[in-house]
Amino acid sequence: MALLSDLLGHAVLSGSVLALGALGEVIAERAGVLDLGVEGLMSLGAVVAVMTVTATPHPWLGLLAAGLVGGLGAGVLALSSVVLRANQVLCGVAITFLGLGLSSVIGRSVAGIPISAVFEPVSIPVLSSIPVIGPAFFSQNVLVYLIYLVLPALVHFWMFRTRSGLDLRAVGENPAAADAVGVPVMRLRALAVILGGVLAGLAGADLTLAVVPVWSDGMIAGRGWIAVALVIFAGYRPVVAVLSGLLFGLVTAVGFMGQARGWPIAPAILNTLPYLGTVACIIVPMLAFAKLRSAMAAPAALGTPYYRSGR
Amino acid sequence: MSAVSHRTRLTVVPSYRIAIGRGLSILAALSIVAITLAAMGRSPIELAGLVVRSTVGSRFGIEDLALFMTPLMLTGAAVWVGIRVNLWNIGAEGQLYAGATAATAIGLFTHWPAFVALPAMIVAGMLAGAAWIFVPAAARAWLSVSEIVTSLLLNFVASLLVYYLATGPWADRVTGALASTERLHMAFPEFWGAVHLGFILALATVIGLGVGLAKSRFGYETAVCGSNPQAAHYAGIGVAPRILAVLLLSGALAGLAGVFEVAGTVHRLQGGLANNYGYLGIVVALLARGSCLALIPAALLMALILDTGIVLQTTQISSSAVLAITGLLVLAIAAGDELAAYVRVNRT
């Protein structure tokens, strides 16, 4: 019982990073921008959070700084891939290089030093005393509640119940039509990319301030790319993206458990689980259910820059 | 008589405009780097002098450049054949590991003479690279699953597996070297300092690929599939098998890079062997644009940047700085190429 609870708790915690990154990516991709900079922005967010918290021991300040840096980096991406309309794949990969390289350079002074100011678990009365799922779901840090409950609800409401959310989706599906009825295509796309970047930066901060309280080079280890893949798996739906973050947290947690309990499998092999699991999860459903292909389809204009004169 | 000037976007951009745009982009990226270095209290001019002296300024430097160029030309070609038909293989890093692992298996566990073993390594490495991309390629071809993310995620798997092999079952038990296999029994012969046959073979591969794709039916049909899949379908060209074929070719090229890297340059399989060559291949392919032969100078430029990273490392600047510089350069060039397409048109 304690094992199951531990496993779930770890899944919720490590899944929150993926969920947050994927949520940001959903926003950008729904607006038609394939944002491949998540990995780099997460890395920058993670290191900036650690540096801020080392200077001033307030985790909230670290979170804020990480969000700002994520937004700033995404601003560069928006400028190049939305305003200048350069190739989105290249710009995203470039931002990832830039983010990974820069965070390694600026993080040298704090690398390997554990931080003390982290988000502590908050137990919710009554609910946290439910056996098994109580400790796993209801005595987590405050970010977990924000990421799994508040944010997805907000994003879902915005995207599917408000006028500006409809505009956002229109820009991703058919920018020419949106433009024709007066929706500012470029502004909305840039905004979506920046918002996605803020969430990616926050996801990085979530990793260092709540999951692994230390910065080390390469610690993002593909979490940003998994987040991008989860968006495909979730069929570009915010709530599903967050839930699939939880699912992949579970896959990570199984590998982690195996290591901690000394299963007779090499740790390196166990560590391949999240990546293989992600690849399997975006391919197998397509293979098994042909009907899913249209329901889970990407926004029609995803990855294509919009030219007003283009016909 | 007031002249109205507005900007219009060219569909075909003349190469002189691209050249000017790139010159300005590279200048802009380098200026940002120089300003950052100056802000960190380093003299950019002194560092630049150091970089020039330790790369093109010495025999060792030039040998190093050739060694860096070898895998870069091939991973660049791997990404390039994909981009040519609108496919993005960003998993060259993983395919490089797969190729290197296959070559290592032959190098460690056989005692064949070199004239048998080396061709066998090449074949096995290319097959392994192609096999590593097979699942993402087939999923892209028949299920329309984006190859970008699937090919990339397998990089992490390959890197972990190579680390596992090099520290576990294949670890060096003879000299007890940390985290690597023992030295391979055979190597590609060196012909000029440390520069080995792999360099010539990589050059020949790039040239052969350029000519082959330009002249062959396969090259033509894949180009049609890339630019207009529907037209290709109506013309009786099966799109899915050709997508698969292009991606397998891409994987095989990256695998070949792994063969030369392990059996020519490093001689041992170890974690980190791929040294970001797979990712940098994206940059090389971007620089080469539409021309396959341009992969060669593009790989040279990238090799220079890599060497710069080593120089920076010796002056106490993190080697990861080179990754940031590369990112900046890609961003600047991608934007510059796009801006070069805009011309001012005067109408009266």
mmCIF file of C-alpha atoms in Angstrom, chain A residues 34 36 76 80 84-87 89-91 93-95 97-98 100-102 104-105 108 217 221-222 225-226 228-229 232 266 268-269 271-272 275-276 278-279 282-283 286-287 293 307, chain B residues 9 40 88 90 135-136 139 142-143 145-146 148-150 152-154 156-157 160-161 163-164 279-280 282-283 286 316-318 320-321 323-324 326-328 330-331 334-335 338-339 342:
data_model
loop_
_atom_site.group_PDB
_atom_site.id
_atom_site.type_symbol
_atom_site.label_atom_id
_atom_site.label_comp_id
_atom_site.label_asym_id
_atom_site.label_seq_id
_atom_site.Cartn_x
_atom_site.Cartn_y
_atom_site.Cartn_z
ATOM 1 C CA LEU A 34 4.846 24.586 -33.752
ATOM 2 C CA LEU A 36 9.927 23.390 -30.462
ATOM 3 C CA VAL A 76 12.489 35.907 -29.403
ATOM 4 C CA SER A 80 11.519 35.145 -35.587
ATOM 5 C CA LEU A 84 9.502 37.443 -39.442
ATOM 6 C CA ARG A 85 7.854 34.154 -40.502
ATOM 7 C CA ALA A 86 11.090 32.158 -40.508
ATOM 8 C CA ASN A 87 10.811 28.366 -40.515
ATOM 9 C CA VAL A 89 11.073 24.004 -36.895
ATOM 10 C CA LEU A 90 14.425 25.742 -37.279
ATOM 11 C CA CYS A 91 13.557 28.611 -34.954
ATOM 12 C CA VAL A 93 15.378 24.030 -32.479
ATOM 13 C CA ALA A 94 17.525 27.176 -32.350
ATOM 14 C CA ILE A 95 15.748 28.372 -29.201
ATOM 15 C CA PHE A 97 20.050 25.120 -28.461
ATOM 16 C CA LEU A 98 20.199 28.663 -27.143
ATOM 17 C CA LEU A 100 20.293 24.670 -23.194
ATOM 18 C CA GLY A 101 23.630 26.346 -23.916
ATOM 19 C CA LEU A 102 22.835 29.553 -22.070
ATOM 20 C CA SER A 104 24.562 25.684 -18.790
ATOM 21 C CA VAL A 105 26.800 28.760 -19.014
ATOM 22 C CA ARG A 108 27.860 27.033 -13.542
ATOM 23 C CA ASP A 217 23.534 20.504 -16.470
ATOM 24 C CA ALA A 221 16.736 15.473 -20.198
ATOM 25 C CA GLY A 222 14.078 15.610 -22.887
ATOM 26 C CA TRP A 225 10.350 17.164 -26.039
ATOM 27 C CA ILE A 226 8.110 14.722 -24.193
ATOM 28 C CA VAL A 228 5.658 18.414 -27.220
ATOM 29 C CA ALA A 229 4.841 14.771 -27.923
ATOM 30 C CA ILE A 232 0.001 15.186 -30.112
ATOM 31 C CA ALA A 266 20.215 -1.537 -15.390
ATOM 32 C CA ALA A 268 20.054 3.202 -17.997
ATOM 33 C CA ILE A 269 17.557 0.732 -19.447
ATOM 34 C CA ASN A 271 15.483 5.408 -17.906
ATOM 35 C CA THR A 272 14.574 4.708 -21.529
ATOM 36 C CA TYR A 275 10.937 8.046 -24.098
ATOM 37 C CA LEU A 276 9.885 4.675 -25.500
ATOM 38 C CA THR A 278 5.960 8.413 -25.402
ATOM 39 C CA VAL A 279 6.847 7.150 -28.871
ATOM 40 C CA ILE A 282 1.673 8.627 -30.129
ATOM 41 C CA ILE A 283 1.954 5.831 -32.676
ATOM 42 C CA MET A 286 -3.212 5.922 -34.588
ATOM 43 C CA LEU A 287 -2.501 2.356 -35.611
ATOM 44 C CA ARG A 293 -6.995 10.233 -36.871
ATOM 45 C CA TYR A 307 1.202 35.601 -45.390
ATOM 46 C CA ARG B 9 7.921 38.683 -51.136
ATOM 47 C CA MET B 40 31.756 39.060 -19.098
ATOM 48 C CA TRP B 88 12.418 16.579 -40.529
ATOM 49 C CA ILE B 90 15.976 15.464 -35.965
ATOM 50 C CA VAL B 135 9.431 3.042 -36.662
ATOM 51 C CA PRO B 136 9.162 6.867 -36.864
ATOM 52 C CA ALA B 139 4.521 5.902 -38.711
ATOM 53 C CA TRP B 142 1.367 5.415 -43.304
ATOM 54 C CA LEU B 143 -0.138 6.987 -40.183
ATOM 55 C CA VAL B 145 2.450 10.717 -37.215
ATOM 56 C CA SER B 146 4.880 13.659 -37.119
ATOM 57 C CA ILE B 148 9.862 15.310 -35.695
ATOM 58 C CA VAL B 149 9.062 14.274 -32.154
ATOM 59 C CA THR B 150 9.314 10.502 -32.590
ATOM 60 C CA LEU B 152 13.973 13.029 -31.579
ATOM 61 C CA LEU B 153 12.775 11.012 -28.583
ATOM 62 C CA LEU B 154 14.704 7.973 -29.802
ATOM 63 C CA PHE B 156 17.585 9.772 -25.661
ATOM 64 C CA VAL B 157 16.985 6.032 -25.894
ATOM 65 C CA LEU B 160 21.147 5.685 -22.772
ATOM 66 C CA LEU B 161 21.660 2.317 -24.480
ATOM 67 C CA TYR B 163 25.990 4.404 -22.134
ATOM 68 C CA TYR B 164 24.655 1.096 -20.824
ATOM 69 C CA TYR B 279 21.703 18.099 -33.854
ATOM 70 C CA LEU B 280 24.386 20.153 -35.552
ATOM 71 C CA ILE B 282 20.294 20.381 -38.740
ATOM 72 C CA VAL B 283 22.423 23.524 -38.819
ATOM 73 C CA LEU B 286 20.044 24.746 -43.021
ATOM 74 C CA GLN B 316 37.359 28.794 -18.608
ATOM 75 C CA ILE B 317 34.178 29.456 -20.560
ATOM 76 C CA SER B 318 31.738 26.543 -20.474
ATOM 77 C CA SER B 320 28.112 24.621 -23.706
ATOM 78 C CA ALA B 321 28.598 28.210 -24.827
ATOM 79 C CA LEU B 323 25.563 25.349 -28.216
ATOM 80 C CA ALA B 324 24.191 28.786 -27.381
ATOM 81 C CA THR B 326 24.973 27.772 -32.589
ATOM 82 C CA GLY B 327 21.395 28.480 -31.557
ATOM 83 C CA LEU B 328 21.910 32.175 -32.058
ATOM 84 C CA VAL B 330 20.563 29.325 -36.600
ATOM 85 C CA LEU B 331 18.038 31.878 -35.442
ATOM 86 C CA ALA B 334 16.694 31.449 -40.497
ATOM 87 C CA ALA B 335 15.416 34.997 -40.036
ATOM 88 C CA GLU B 338 13.347 34.987 -44.808
ATOM 89 C CA LEU B 339 14.089 38.711 -44.804
ATOM 90 C CA TYR B 342 11.492 40.791 -49.392
#
